Amino acid sequence: MNNWMIDKTHDEARQGEAFTSELLNKDQFNKHFYIESYGCAMNFADSEVVASILQQEKIGSTPDLNKADIILINTCSIREKAEEKIRKRLTEFRQLKKQNPGLIIGILGCMAERLKGDLLEEEKLVDIVVGPDAYRSLPQLIEEAETGQKAVNVLLSREETYADISPIRLNSNGINAFVSIMRGCNNMCSFCVVPFTRGRERSRSAVSIVAECEALLNEGYREVTLLGQNVDSYHWIDDTIGNTVSFAKLLEKVALVSPLLRVRFSTSHPKDITDEVLFTMKKYENICNYIHLPVQSGSTRMLEIMNRTYSREWYIDKFNRIKEIIPDCGISTDLIAGFCSETEDDHTASLSLMEYCKYDLAYMYYYSERPGTLAARKYEDDIPLETKKRRLQELVALHRIHSLESMQKDVGKTFKVLIEGTSKKNEDEFYGRNDQNKVVVFPKMNFNKGEYVMVKIHSCTAGTLLGKAID
Ligand code: SAM
Ligand code: SF4
Ligand code: F3S
C-alpha cells in the first residue's frame, strides 16, 4: 500500500486499507456496485469519479459486499506487494461468485493498466479490466459483462481529465476532500511504474478545479488537497485571458475561493517546486505550510540512476530555500532502500541526509522491481532482500527519532486546528490537523466539527499532539 500523500488523520481507513463506499439513496438505483480502493490518493479520487459515472447510469454504491451486483477493485501496482494484496483479495471473492454467478467483478486502476487482458487469463474470476483513463466506458463494459463476455478497456488518453465530472464523495467526513488537478506523469524515474500505468501528464482546466472547490465549500467542506504526481508542473492555458495558469497561480485561485477553505497539495517533485509557489504559500494564510518533497535517496550516484534529475546538494539547497521562505513549513519525504547497486556508502548518505533534514514525516520502502520500468530493463536488482530490509529498518528507526523530536518541539506552542471529527480513542475528544499536517487531539468543549480552533499543546505521542482549545 502506498501512502505517500494520503491524509493519515481524517480517515484512517484510507491510510492502509481499502475503503468501501456509502449507500446512496438506494431506491433510485437499478443495480448496486461495491468499490474498494488501494494505492495513492489519486486512486481514491478516481473511485469518486467512477461512483459519479455509474450513478448517472442508475448504478448506486453499496458498502455491503453481499448486496452488490458489481464488485470493483481500484488497484495499485507501485510495488509487488501491492499487487499481491489485490490477488489475495480476489481469492476471497470466489465464494461470492459461486453463490451468485451473475456477480460481476471488475479490476480498475494501475494493475488493470499494467497487466491488461493478461489479468483475465491469470484471474478467471475477473469479468472487467479497465484502465485509469477509460472509466467513462465502465457502464458499457458492465453491459458487455452482463451478457457473459469479458470486457477490457485500457486505452490511455492524452486529454482525459474527467474535468466535467462531479465526483461523488465516498466515505467522506464532510470536511476534507481530494481534488485531482492533473493526471499521468512525464518524469520517468527509473524505478517507477506510474508513467506506464497512468500515461502522459495532462492538466485539468483551472476553471473546473476552482468550481469544484467552490462547490465543496458550499457543501460544508473546509479543506481541499490538490492532487497530482507532480503538481508543480501543472499548467493550463486559460482561453479567457490567454494566459498560462501555473501551479502557483492555481494555488492562489483556490486560496481565494474562501479564507475558510484550507488548501493542501501533493506531490512536489523537488526539481519543479518554484519560489513563486513558496511565496504564494507564504502570502495566503489558508494555504497550509506543508510540503511533501520526496527525495528517494541521499546519494547523488543513486539519484542519477534513479533519473531524479537533481543531486543531493541541489535537494539540500531546495530544502533550505523552503525553510528560508517559510520557516515553520512541515516537510515530509519518500525514501527507497536497496535500489539497484546501492552500496553501504550510498545508504549512509540517505541516513545522513535524513539527519540534515530531520523530516516531520517520511514514507520509506525497500525497492521492488517493476516489470517494464527503465530500472528493470537496465539495472540488476542486486541487493539481497535481507539487506534491503535491514537498510529500510535503519531508515525507519532514524526517522522515528526525528519525528518524535519534531513533535516534542511543538509542546507549549499554540496552533490553529481544523476540527475533522471525533477522536477514535475517546469520544469526548476531537481530532484535527494543524497547518503543518500534524494530528492534534483535544477535549471537545463546545466546539463543532468543521470549525477552526486555537489549541495549546501540552504533550505529545510519537504521532499525535495533545492539547486544549484556548478559545
Ligand atoms: N510522484 C511522486 C514523486 O515523484 O515523488 C511519487 C509517487 S509514487 C506513486 C510514491 C512513492 O513510491 C515514490 O515516491 C517512491 O518512494 C515509491 N516507489 C515508487 N516506485 C517504487 C518501487 N519500484 N519500489 C519501491 N518504492 C517505490
Ligand atoms: Fe513516479 Fe517519478 Fe512520476 Fe513520481 S515523478 S510518479 S516517482 S515517475
Ligand atoms: Fe499505485 Fe497507481 Fe497510485 S501505481 S501509487 S495507484 S498512481
Coordinates of C-alpha atoms and ligand atoms in Angstrom, one line a residue:
M1 CA 0.0 0.0 0.0
N2 CA 1.4 3.3 -0.9
N3 CA 0.5 6.1 1.5
W4 CA 2.7 8.9 0.4
M5 CA 0.0 11.5 0.2
I6 CA -3.0 10.1 1.9
D7 CA -4.0 12.0 5.0
K8 CA -3.5 9.8 8.0
T9 CA -5.8 11.5 10.2
H10 CA -9.2 12.2 8.8
D11 CA -9.8 8.7 7.6
E12 CA -7.5 6.0 8.8
A13 CA -9.2 3.6 6.5
R14 CA -7.7 5.5 3.6
Q15 CA -4.3 5.1 5.0
G16 CA -3.5 1.5 4.8
E17 CA -6.5 -0.5 3.8
A18 CA -9.3 -0.5 1.4
F19 CA -12.2 1.8 1.9
T20 CA -15.7 1.0 0.9
S21 CA -18.4 3.2 -0.4
E22 CA -21.5 4.5 1.2
L23 CA -25.1 3.7 0.3
L24 CA -26.5 6.4 -1.8
N25 CA -30.3 6.8 -1.8
K26 CA -30.8 3.1 -2.7
D27 CA -34.3 3.4 -4.1
Q28 CA -33.3 5.4 -7.1
F29 CA -30.9 2.7 -8.4
N30 CA -31.4 -0.3 -10.6
K31 CA -28.2 -2.0 -9.5
H32 CA -25.5 -1.6 -6.9
F33 CA -21.8 -1.6 -7.0
Y34 CA -19.3 -2.1 -4.2
I35 CA -15.9 -0.5 -4.6
E36 CA -12.6 -1.0 -2.8
S37 CA -9.6 1.4 -3.4
Y38 CA -5.9 0.7 -2.9
G39 CA -2.8 2.8 -3.6
C40 CA -2.4 6.6 -3.6
A41 CA -4.9 9.4 -3.1
M42 CA -5.3 9.7 -6.8
N43 CA -6.9 6.2 -6.9
F44 CA -9.3 7.2 -4.1
A45 CA -10.2 10.4 -6.0
D46 CA -10.7 8.3 -9.2
S47 CA -13.1 5.9 -7.3
E48 CA -15.2 9.0 -6.6
V49 CA -15.3 9.8 -10.3
V50 CA -16.3 6.2 -11.0
A51 CA -19.1 6.5 -8.5
S52 CA -20.4 9.6 -10.3
I53 CA -20.2 7.9 -13.8
L54 CA -22.1 4.8 -12.5
Q55 CA -24.7 6.8 -10.6
Q56 CA -25.6 8.6 -13.8
E57 CA -26.5 5.2 -15.2
K58 CA -28.6 4.4 -12.1
I59 CA -26.0 2.1 -10.6
G60 CA -25.6 3.2 -7.0
S61 CA -22.9 2.3 -4.5
T62 CA -23.3 0.0 -1.5
P63 CA -21.0 -0.6 1.4
D64 CA -22.3 -4.2 1.6
L65 CA -20.3 -6.7 -0.5
N66 CA -23.2 -9.2 -0.2
K67 CA -25.7 -6.8 -1.7
A68 CA -23.6 -5.8 -4.7
D69 CA -24.3 -6.7 -8.3
I70 CA -20.9 -5.5 -9.3
I71 CA -17.6 -5.6 -7.3
L72 CA -14.9 -3.1 -8.4
I73 CA -11.4 -3.1 -7.1
N74 CA -9.3 0.1 -7.9
T75 CA -5.8 -1.3 -7.8
C76 CA -2.2 -0.2 -7.3
S77 CA 1.0 -1.5 -9.0
I78 CA 3.6 0.6 -7.3
R79 CA 5.3 -2.4 -5.6
E80 CA 5.0 -6.1 -6.0
K81 CA 3.4 -6.4 -2.6
A82 CA 0.6 -4.0 -3.6
E83 CA -0.4 -6.4 -6.4
E84 CA 0.0 -9.5 -4.2
K85 CA -2.5 -8.0 -1.8
I86 CA -5.1 -7.5 -4.6
R87 CA -4.6 -11.0 -5.9
K88 CA -5.2 -12.3 -2.4
R89 CA -8.3 -10.2 -2.0
L90 CA -9.6 -11.6 -5.3
T91 CA -9.5 -15.1 -3.9
E92 CA -11.8 -14.0 -1.1
F93 CA -14.5 -13.2 -3.8
R94 CA -14.5 -16.7 -5.2
Q95 CA -17.1 -17.9 -2.8
L96 CA -19.4 -14.9 -3.5
K97 CA -19.2 -15.6 -7.2
K98 CA -20.0 -19.3 -6.6
Q99 CA -23.2 -18.3 -4.7
N100 CA -24.1 -15.7 -7.3
P101 CA -22.7 -16.5 -10.8
G102 CA -24.3 -13.2 -12.1
L103 CA -22.0 -11.2 -9.9
I104 CA -19.6 -9.0 -12.0
I105 CA -16.1 -8.4 -10.8
G106 CA -14.1 -5.6 -12.3
I107 CA -10.4 -4.6 -11.9
L108 CA -9.8 -0.9 -12.2
G109 CA -6.7 1.3 -12.0
C110 CA -3.0 0.8 -12.3
M111 CA -2.8 -3.0 -12.1
A112 CA -5.5 -3.2 -14.8
E113 CA -3.4 -0.9 -17.0
R114 CA -0.2 -2.8 -16.4
L115 CA -1.5 -6.3 -17.0
K116 CA -4.3 -5.5 -19.4
G117 CA -6.0 -8.6 -20.9
D118 CA -3.5 -10.9 -19.2
L119 CA -5.4 -10.3 -16.0
L120 CA -8.4 -12.1 -17.4
E121 CA -6.2 -15.1 -18.1
E122 CA -4.5 -15.0 -14.7
E123 CA -7.6 -14.3 -12.7
K124 CA -10.5 -16.3 -14.1
L125 CA -12.9 -14.7 -11.7
V126 CA -12.5 -11.2 -13.3
D127 CA -15.0 -10.0 -15.8
I128 CA -13.9 -6.5 -16.5
V129 CA -10.5 -4.8 -16.8
V130 CA -10.5 -1.0 -17.1
G131 CA -7.6 1.4 -17.0
P132 CA -7.5 4.8 -15.3
D133 CA -8.3 6.8 -18.5
A134 CA -11.3 4.6 -19.5
Y135 CA -13.7 5.0 -16.7
R136 CA -16.3 6.7 -18.9
S137 CA -16.7 3.3 -20.7
L138 CA -17.5 1.4 -17.5
P139 CA -21.3 1.4 -17.9
Q140 CA -20.8 -0.1 -21.4
L141 CA -18.3 -2.6 -20.1
I142 CA -20.7 -3.7 -17.4
E143 CA -23.4 -4.2 -20.0
E144 CA -21.0 -6.4 -22.1
A145 CA -20.0 -8.4 -19.0
E146 CA -23.7 -8.9 -18.2
T147 CA -24.0 -10.8 -21.5
G148 CA -21.3 -13.2 -20.3
Q149 CA -18.4 -11.7 -22.3
K150 CA -15.2 -10.5 -20.8
A151 CA -14.7 -6.7 -21.2
V152 CA -11.5 -4.7 -21.4
N153 CA -10.7 -1.1 -22.0
V154 CA -7.2 0.0 -21.1
L155 CA -6.7 2.8 -23.6
L156 CA -4.6 5.6 -22.2
S157 CA -5.5 9.2 -23.2
R158 CA -3.5 12.4 -23.7
E159 CA -6.6 14.5 -22.8
E160 CA -8.8 12.8 -20.3
T161 CA -9.0 14.6 -17.0
Y162 CA -12.7 13.9 -16.1
A163 CA -12.9 17.7 -15.6
D164 CA -16.7 17.8 -16.2
I165 CA -17.5 15.0 -13.7
S166 CA -18.5 16.0 -10.2
P167 CA -17.1 13.3 -8.0
I168 CA -19.4 11.6 -5.5
R169 CA -17.6 11.7 -2.2
L170 CA -17.2 8.2 -0.8
N171 CA -16.6 7.5 2.9
S172 CA -16.2 11.2 3.4
N173 CA -16.0 13.0 6.8
G174 CA -17.6 16.0 5.0
I175 CA -14.6 18.2 5.9
N176 CA -11.6 17.1 3.7
A177 CA -11.8 16.3 0.0
F178 CA -9.3 15.4 -2.7
V179 CA -9.4 17.4 -5.9
S180 CA -7.4 16.0 -8.9
I181 CA -5.7 18.8 -10.8
M182 CA -3.8 16.6 -13.3
R183 CA -3.2 13.1 -14.4
G184 CA -0.2 11.0 -15.5
C185 CA 3.5 11.7 -15.2
N186 CA 6.2 12.5 -17.7
N187 CA 9.1 12.1 -15.3
M188 CA 10.3 8.5 -15.9
C189 CA 12.0 7.9 -12.6
S190 CA 13.8 4.6 -13.4
F191 CA 12.2 2.6 -10.6
C192 CA 8.6 3.8 -11.1
V193 CA 5.7 2.1 -12.9
V194 CA 3.4 5.2 -12.8
P195 CA 4.2 6.7 -16.2
F196 CA 3.2 3.3 -17.7
T197 CA 0.0 2.9 -15.7
R198 CA -1.2 6.5 -15.8
G199 CA 0.2 7.7 -19.1
R200 CA 1.3 11.1 -20.2
E201 CA 0.9 14.1 -17.9
R202 CA -2.0 16.4 -18.6
S203 CA -3.5 19.2 -16.5
R204 CA -7.2 19.8 -15.8
S205 CA -8.8 23.2 -16.6
A206 CA -8.3 25.7 -13.8
V207 CA -11.9 26.9 -14.1
S208 CA -13.2 23.3 -13.4
I209 CA -10.9 22.9 -10.4
V210 CA -11.9 26.2 -8.8
A211 CA -15.6 25.4 -9.5
E212 CA -15.2 22.0 -7.7
C213 CA -13.5 23.7 -4.8
E214 CA -16.4 26.3 -4.6
A215 CA -19.0 23.5 -4.7
L216 CA -17.1 21.7 -1.9
L217 CA -17.1 24.8 0.2
N218 CA -20.8 25.3 -0.3
E219 CA -21.4 21.7 0.8
G220 CA -19.6 22.4 4.1
Y221 CA -16.1 21.0 3.2
R222 CA -13.3 23.0 4.8
E223 CA -10.1 21.5 3.3
V224 CA -9.1 20.5 -0.2
T225 CA -6.0 18.6 -1.2
L226 CA -4.9 19.3 -4.8
L227 CA -3.6 16.1 -6.3
G228 CA -1.1 15.3 -9.0
Q229 CA 2.0 13.1 -9.3
N230 CA 4.0 16.3 -9.8
V231 CA 1.8 19.3 -9.0
D232 CA 4.4 21.8 -9.7
S233 CA 4.4 21.0 -13.4
Y234 CA 0.7 21.9 -13.6
H235 CA -0.1 24.3 -16.4
W236 CA -3.3 25.3 -18.1
I237 CA -3.8 27.8 -20.9
D238 CA -6.8 30.0 -19.8
D239 CA -8.5 30.9 -23.1
T240 CA -10.5 33.7 -21.5
I241 CA -7.4 35.7 -20.6
G242 CA -4.9 33.9 -22.9
N243 CA -2.6 33.3 -20.0
T244 CA -1.0 30.1 -18.8
V245 CA -2.1 29.2 -15.3
S246 CA 1.0 27.9 -13.4
F247 CA 0.7 25.8 -10.2
A248 CA 1.4 29.0 -8.2
K249 CA -1.4 30.8 -9.9
L250 CA -3.8 27.9 -9.4
L251 CA -2.9 27.7 -5.7
E252 CA -3.8 31.4 -5.5
K253 CA -7.1 31.0 -7.3
V254 CA -8.1 28.1 -4.9
A255 CA -6.9 30.0 -1.9
L256 CA -9.1 32.9 -2.9
V257 CA -12.2 30.7 -3.0
S258 CA -12.6 31.5 0.7
P259 CA -10.4 32.1 3.7
L260 CA -12.5 29.3 5.3
L261 CA -11.2 26.7 2.9
R262 CA -7.8 25.3 3.7
V263 CA -5.6 24.3 0.8
R264 CA -3.1 21.4 0.7
F265 CA -1.3 19.8 -2.2
S266 CA 0.7 16.8 -3.1
T267 CA 3.2 15.7 -4.6
S268 CA 6.0 18.2 -5.2
H269 CA 8.9 17.0 -7.2
P270 CA 12.0 18.8 -5.8
K271 CA 13.1 19.7 -9.3
D272 CA 9.9 21.6 -10.1
I273 CA 8.8 23.5 -7.0
T274 CA 9.4 27.2 -7.5
D275 CA 9.9 30.3 -5.4
E276 CA 6.7 31.5 -6.8
V277 CA 4.9 28.6 -5.2
L278 CA 6.7 29.2 -1.9
F279 CA 5.8 32.9 -1.9
T280 CA 2.2 32.1 -2.7
M281 CA 2.1 29.7 0.2
K282 CA 3.5 32.5 2.4
K283 CA 1.1 35.1 1.2
Y284 CA -2.1 33.1 1.9
E285 CA -2.8 32.0 5.4
N286 CA -5.2 29.3 4.2
I287 CA -2.6 27.5 2.1
C288 CA -1.1 25.1 4.6
N289 CA 2.6 25.2 5.4
Y290 CA 3.4 21.7 4.5
I291 CA 5.2 20.2 1.6
H292 CA 5.7 16.5 0.6
L293 CA 9.1 16.6 -1.1
P294 CA 10.2 13.0 -1.9
V295 CA 14.0 12.7 -2.0
Q296 CA 14.2 8.9 -2.7
S297 CA 17.9 8.7 -1.8
G298 CA 20.6 10.8 -0.2
S299 CA 23.3 9.6 -2.6
T300 CA 23.9 11.6 -5.8
R301 CA 25.0 8.5 -7.6
M302 CA 21.7 6.7 -6.7
L303 CA 19.7 9.8 -7.7
E304 CA 21.4 9.8 -11.1
I305 CA 20.5 6.2 -11.8
M306 CA 17.0 6.8 -10.4
N307 CA 16.8 9.5 -13.0
R308 CA 15.5 12.0 -10.5
T309 CA 17.4 14.9 -12.2
Y310 CA 18.8 16.5 -9.0
S311 CA 21.8 15.9 -6.8
R312 CA 22.0 15.6 -3.0
E313 CA 23.4 19.1 -2.9
W314 CA 20.6 20.5 -5.1
Y315 CA 18.0 18.9 -2.9
I316 CA 19.5 20.3 0.2
D317 CA 19.5 23.8 -1.4
K318 CA 15.8 23.4 -2.2
F319 CA 15.1 22.2 1.3
N320 CA 17.0 25.3 2.7
R321 CA 15.1 27.6 0.4
I322 CA 11.8 26.3 1.7
K323 CA 12.8 26.9 5.3
E324 CA 14.2 30.3 4.4
I325 CA 10.9 31.5 2.9
I326 CA 8.5 29.5 5.2
P327 CA 10.5 28.8 8.4
D328 CA 7.7 26.8 10.0
C329 CA 7.0 24.7 6.9
G330 CA 6.4 21.0 7.7
I331 CA 8.3 18.8 5.3
S332 CA 7.9 15.1 4.6
T333 CA 9.6 12.7 2.2
D334 CA 9.7 9.3 0.5
L335 CA 12.8 7.2 0.6
I336 CA 13.7 3.9 -1.2
A337 CA 16.2 1.5 0.5
G338 CA 18.2 -1.0 -1.6
F339 CA 17.8 0.3 -5.1
C340 CA 20.0 -1.3 -7.7
S341 CA 23.7 -1.3 -6.9
E342 CA 23.2 0.7 -3.7
T343 CA 26.3 0.4 -1.5
E344 CA 26.7 0.8 2.2
D345 CA 28.1 4.3 1.5
D346 CA 25.0 5.2 -0.6
H347 CA 22.8 4.0 2.2
T348 CA 24.8 6.0 4.8
A349 CA 24.3 9.1 2.5
S350 CA 20.5 8.6 2.9
L351 CA 20.8 8.4 6.6
S352 CA 23.0 11.5 6.8
L353 CA 20.5 13.4 4.5
M354 CA 17.8 12.4 7.0
E355 CA 20.0 13.7 9.8
Y356 CA 20.2 17.0 8.0
C357 CA 16.6 17.4 7.1
K358 CA 15.0 15.8 10.2
Y359 CA 11.8 15.2 8.3
D360 CA 8.5 15.6 10.1
L361 CA 7.1 12.6 8.3
A362 CA 8.7 10.0 6.0
Y363 CA 7.4 7.1 4.0
M364 CA 10.0 4.5 3.4
Y365 CA 10.0 1.4 1.3
Y366 CA 12.5 -1.2 0.1
Y367 CA 13.0 -1.3 -3.7
S368 CA 10.6 -3.6 -5.5
E369 CA 11.5 -4.1 -9.2
R370 CA 8.6 -3.4 -11.5
P371 CA 8.5 -5.0 -14.9
G372 CA 8.9 -2.7 -17.9
T373 CA 10.4 0.2 -16.0
L374 CA 13.8 1.6 -17.0
A375 CA 15.5 0.1 -13.9
A376 CA 14.1 -3.4 -14.7
R377 CA 15.5 -3.1 -18.2
K378 CA 18.8 -1.5 -17.5
Y379 CA 19.9 -2.4 -13.9
E380 CA 20.2 -5.5 -11.9
D381 CA 18.1 -5.8 -8.8
D382 CA 21.2 -7.0 -7.0
I383 CA 20.7 -6.0 -3.3
P384 CA 19.7 -9.1 -1.3
L385 CA 16.2 -8.9 0.3
E386 CA 17.6 -9.1 3.8
T387 CA 20.0 -6.2 3.1
K388 CA 17.1 -4.2 1.7
K389 CA 15.1 -4.9 4.8
R390 CA 17.9 -4.1 7.2
R391 CA 18.6 -0.8 5.4
L392 CA 14.9 0.0 5.5
Q393 CA 14.8 -0.7 9.2
E394 CA 17.7 1.7 9.8
L395 CA 15.9 4.4 7.9
V396 CA 12.7 3.8 9.8
A397 CA 14.5 3.8 13.2
L398 CA 16.2 7.1 12.5
H399 CA 13.0 8.6 11.3
R400 CA 11.3 7.6 14.5
I401 CA 13.8 9.7 16.4
H402 CA 13.3 12.7 14.2
S403 CA 9.5 12.6 14.1
L404 CA 9.4 12.3 17.9
E405 CA 11.8 15.3 18.2
S406 CA 9.6 17.2 15.7
M407 CA 6.5 16.5 17.9
Q408 CA 8.3 17.4 21.1
K409 CA 9.3 20.8 19.7
D410 CA 5.7 21.7 19.3
V411 CA 4.8 21.2 23.0
G412 CA 4.0 24.6 24.5
K413 CA 3.0 26.1 21.1
T414 CA -0.5 27.1 20.0
F415 CA -1.8 26.0 16.6
K416 CA -4.9 26.8 14.5
V417 CA -6.6 23.4 14.1
L418 CA -9.4 22.4 11.7
I419 CA -11.7 20.0 13.5
E420 CA -12.2 16.9 11.4
G421 CA -14.1 14.6 13.7
T422 CA -14.3 12.7 17.0
S423 CA -11.2 11.0 18.1
K424 CA -11.3 7.3 17.6
K425 CA -9.9 6.6 21.0
N426 CA -12.1 9.0 23.1
E427 CA -15.5 10.2 22.1
D428 CA -15.1 13.3 24.4
E429 CA -12.2 14.5 22.2
F430 CA -11.9 15.9 18.7
Y431 CA -9.1 15.4 16.3
G432 CA -7.9 17.7 13.6
R433 CA -4.7 18.9 12.0
N434 CA -2.6 22.0 12.2
D435 CA -1.1 23.8 9.3
Q436 CA 2.0 21.5 9.2
N437 CA -0.3 18.4 8.9
K438 CA 0.2 17.2 12.4
V439 CA -2.7 15.5 14.1
V440 CA -3.9 17.3 17.2
V441 CA -6.3 15.8 19.7
F442 CA -8.1 17.9 22.4
P443 CA -11.3 17.9 24.6
K444 CA -14.4 18.8 22.6
M445 CA -15.7 21.5 25.0
N446 CA -18.4 23.3 22.9
F447 CA -16.8 23.3 19.5
N448 CA -18.1 21.6 16.4
K449 CA -16.7 19.6 13.5
G450 CA -15.6 21.9 10.6
E451 CA -14.6 24.8 12.9
Y452 CA -11.2 26.3 13.3
V453 CA -9.9 26.4 16.9
M454 CA -6.7 27.6 18.6
V455 CA -5.2 24.7 20.5
K456 CA -2.4 24.9 23.0
I457 CA -0.2 21.8 23.0
H458 CA 0.6 20.3 26.4
S459 CA 2.2 17.0 25.4
C460 CA 2.6 14.5 22.6
T461 CA 3.0 10.9 21.5
A462 CA 5.0 9.8 18.5
G463 CA 2.2 10.6 16.1
T464 CA -0.1 13.0 17.9
L465 CA -0.1 16.4 19.6
L466 CA -2.3 16.6 22.7
G467 CA -3.7 19.9 23.8
K468 CA -6.5 22.1 24.9
A469 CA -8.6 24.6 23.0
I470 CA -8.0 28.2 24.2
D471 CA -10.9 30.0 22.5
Ligands
SAM1 N1 5.2 11.4 -7.8 C1 5.8 11.2 -6.5 C2 7.3 11.6 -6.6 O1 7.8 12.0 -7.6 O2 7.9 11.5 -5.6 C3 5.8 9.8 -6.0 C4 4.8 8.9 -6.5 S1 5.0 7.2 -6.1 C5 3.4 6.8 -6.5 C6 5.1 7.1 -4.4 C7 6.4 6.6 -3.9 O3 6.5 5.2 -4.0 C8 7.7 7.1 -4.5 O4 8.0 8.4 -4.0 C9 8.7 6.1 -4.2 O5 9.3 6.4 -2.9 C10 7.9 4.8 -4.0 N2 8.1 3.9 -5.1 C11 7.9 4.1 -6.4 N3 8.3 3.0 -7.1 C12 8.8 2.1 -6.2 C13 9.4 0.9 -6.3 N4 9.6 0.3 -7.5 N5 9.9 0.3 -5.2 C14 9.7 0.9 -4.0 N6 9.2 2.1 -3.8 C15 8.7 2.7 -4.9
SF4_2 FE1 6.9 8.0 -10.4 FE2 8.8 9.8 -10.6 FE3 6.5 10.3 -11.8 FE4 6.7 10.3 -9.1 S1 7.7 11.7 -10.5 S2 5.1 9.3 -10.3 S3 8.2 8.7 -8.7 S4 7.9 8.7 -12.3
F3S3 FE1 -0.3 3.0 -7.1 FE2 -1.1 3.9 -9.4 FE3 -1.1 5.5 -7.4 S1 0.6 2.5 -9.1 S2 0.6 4.7 -6.2 S3 -2.3 3.7 -7.5 S4 -0.7 6.0 -9.5

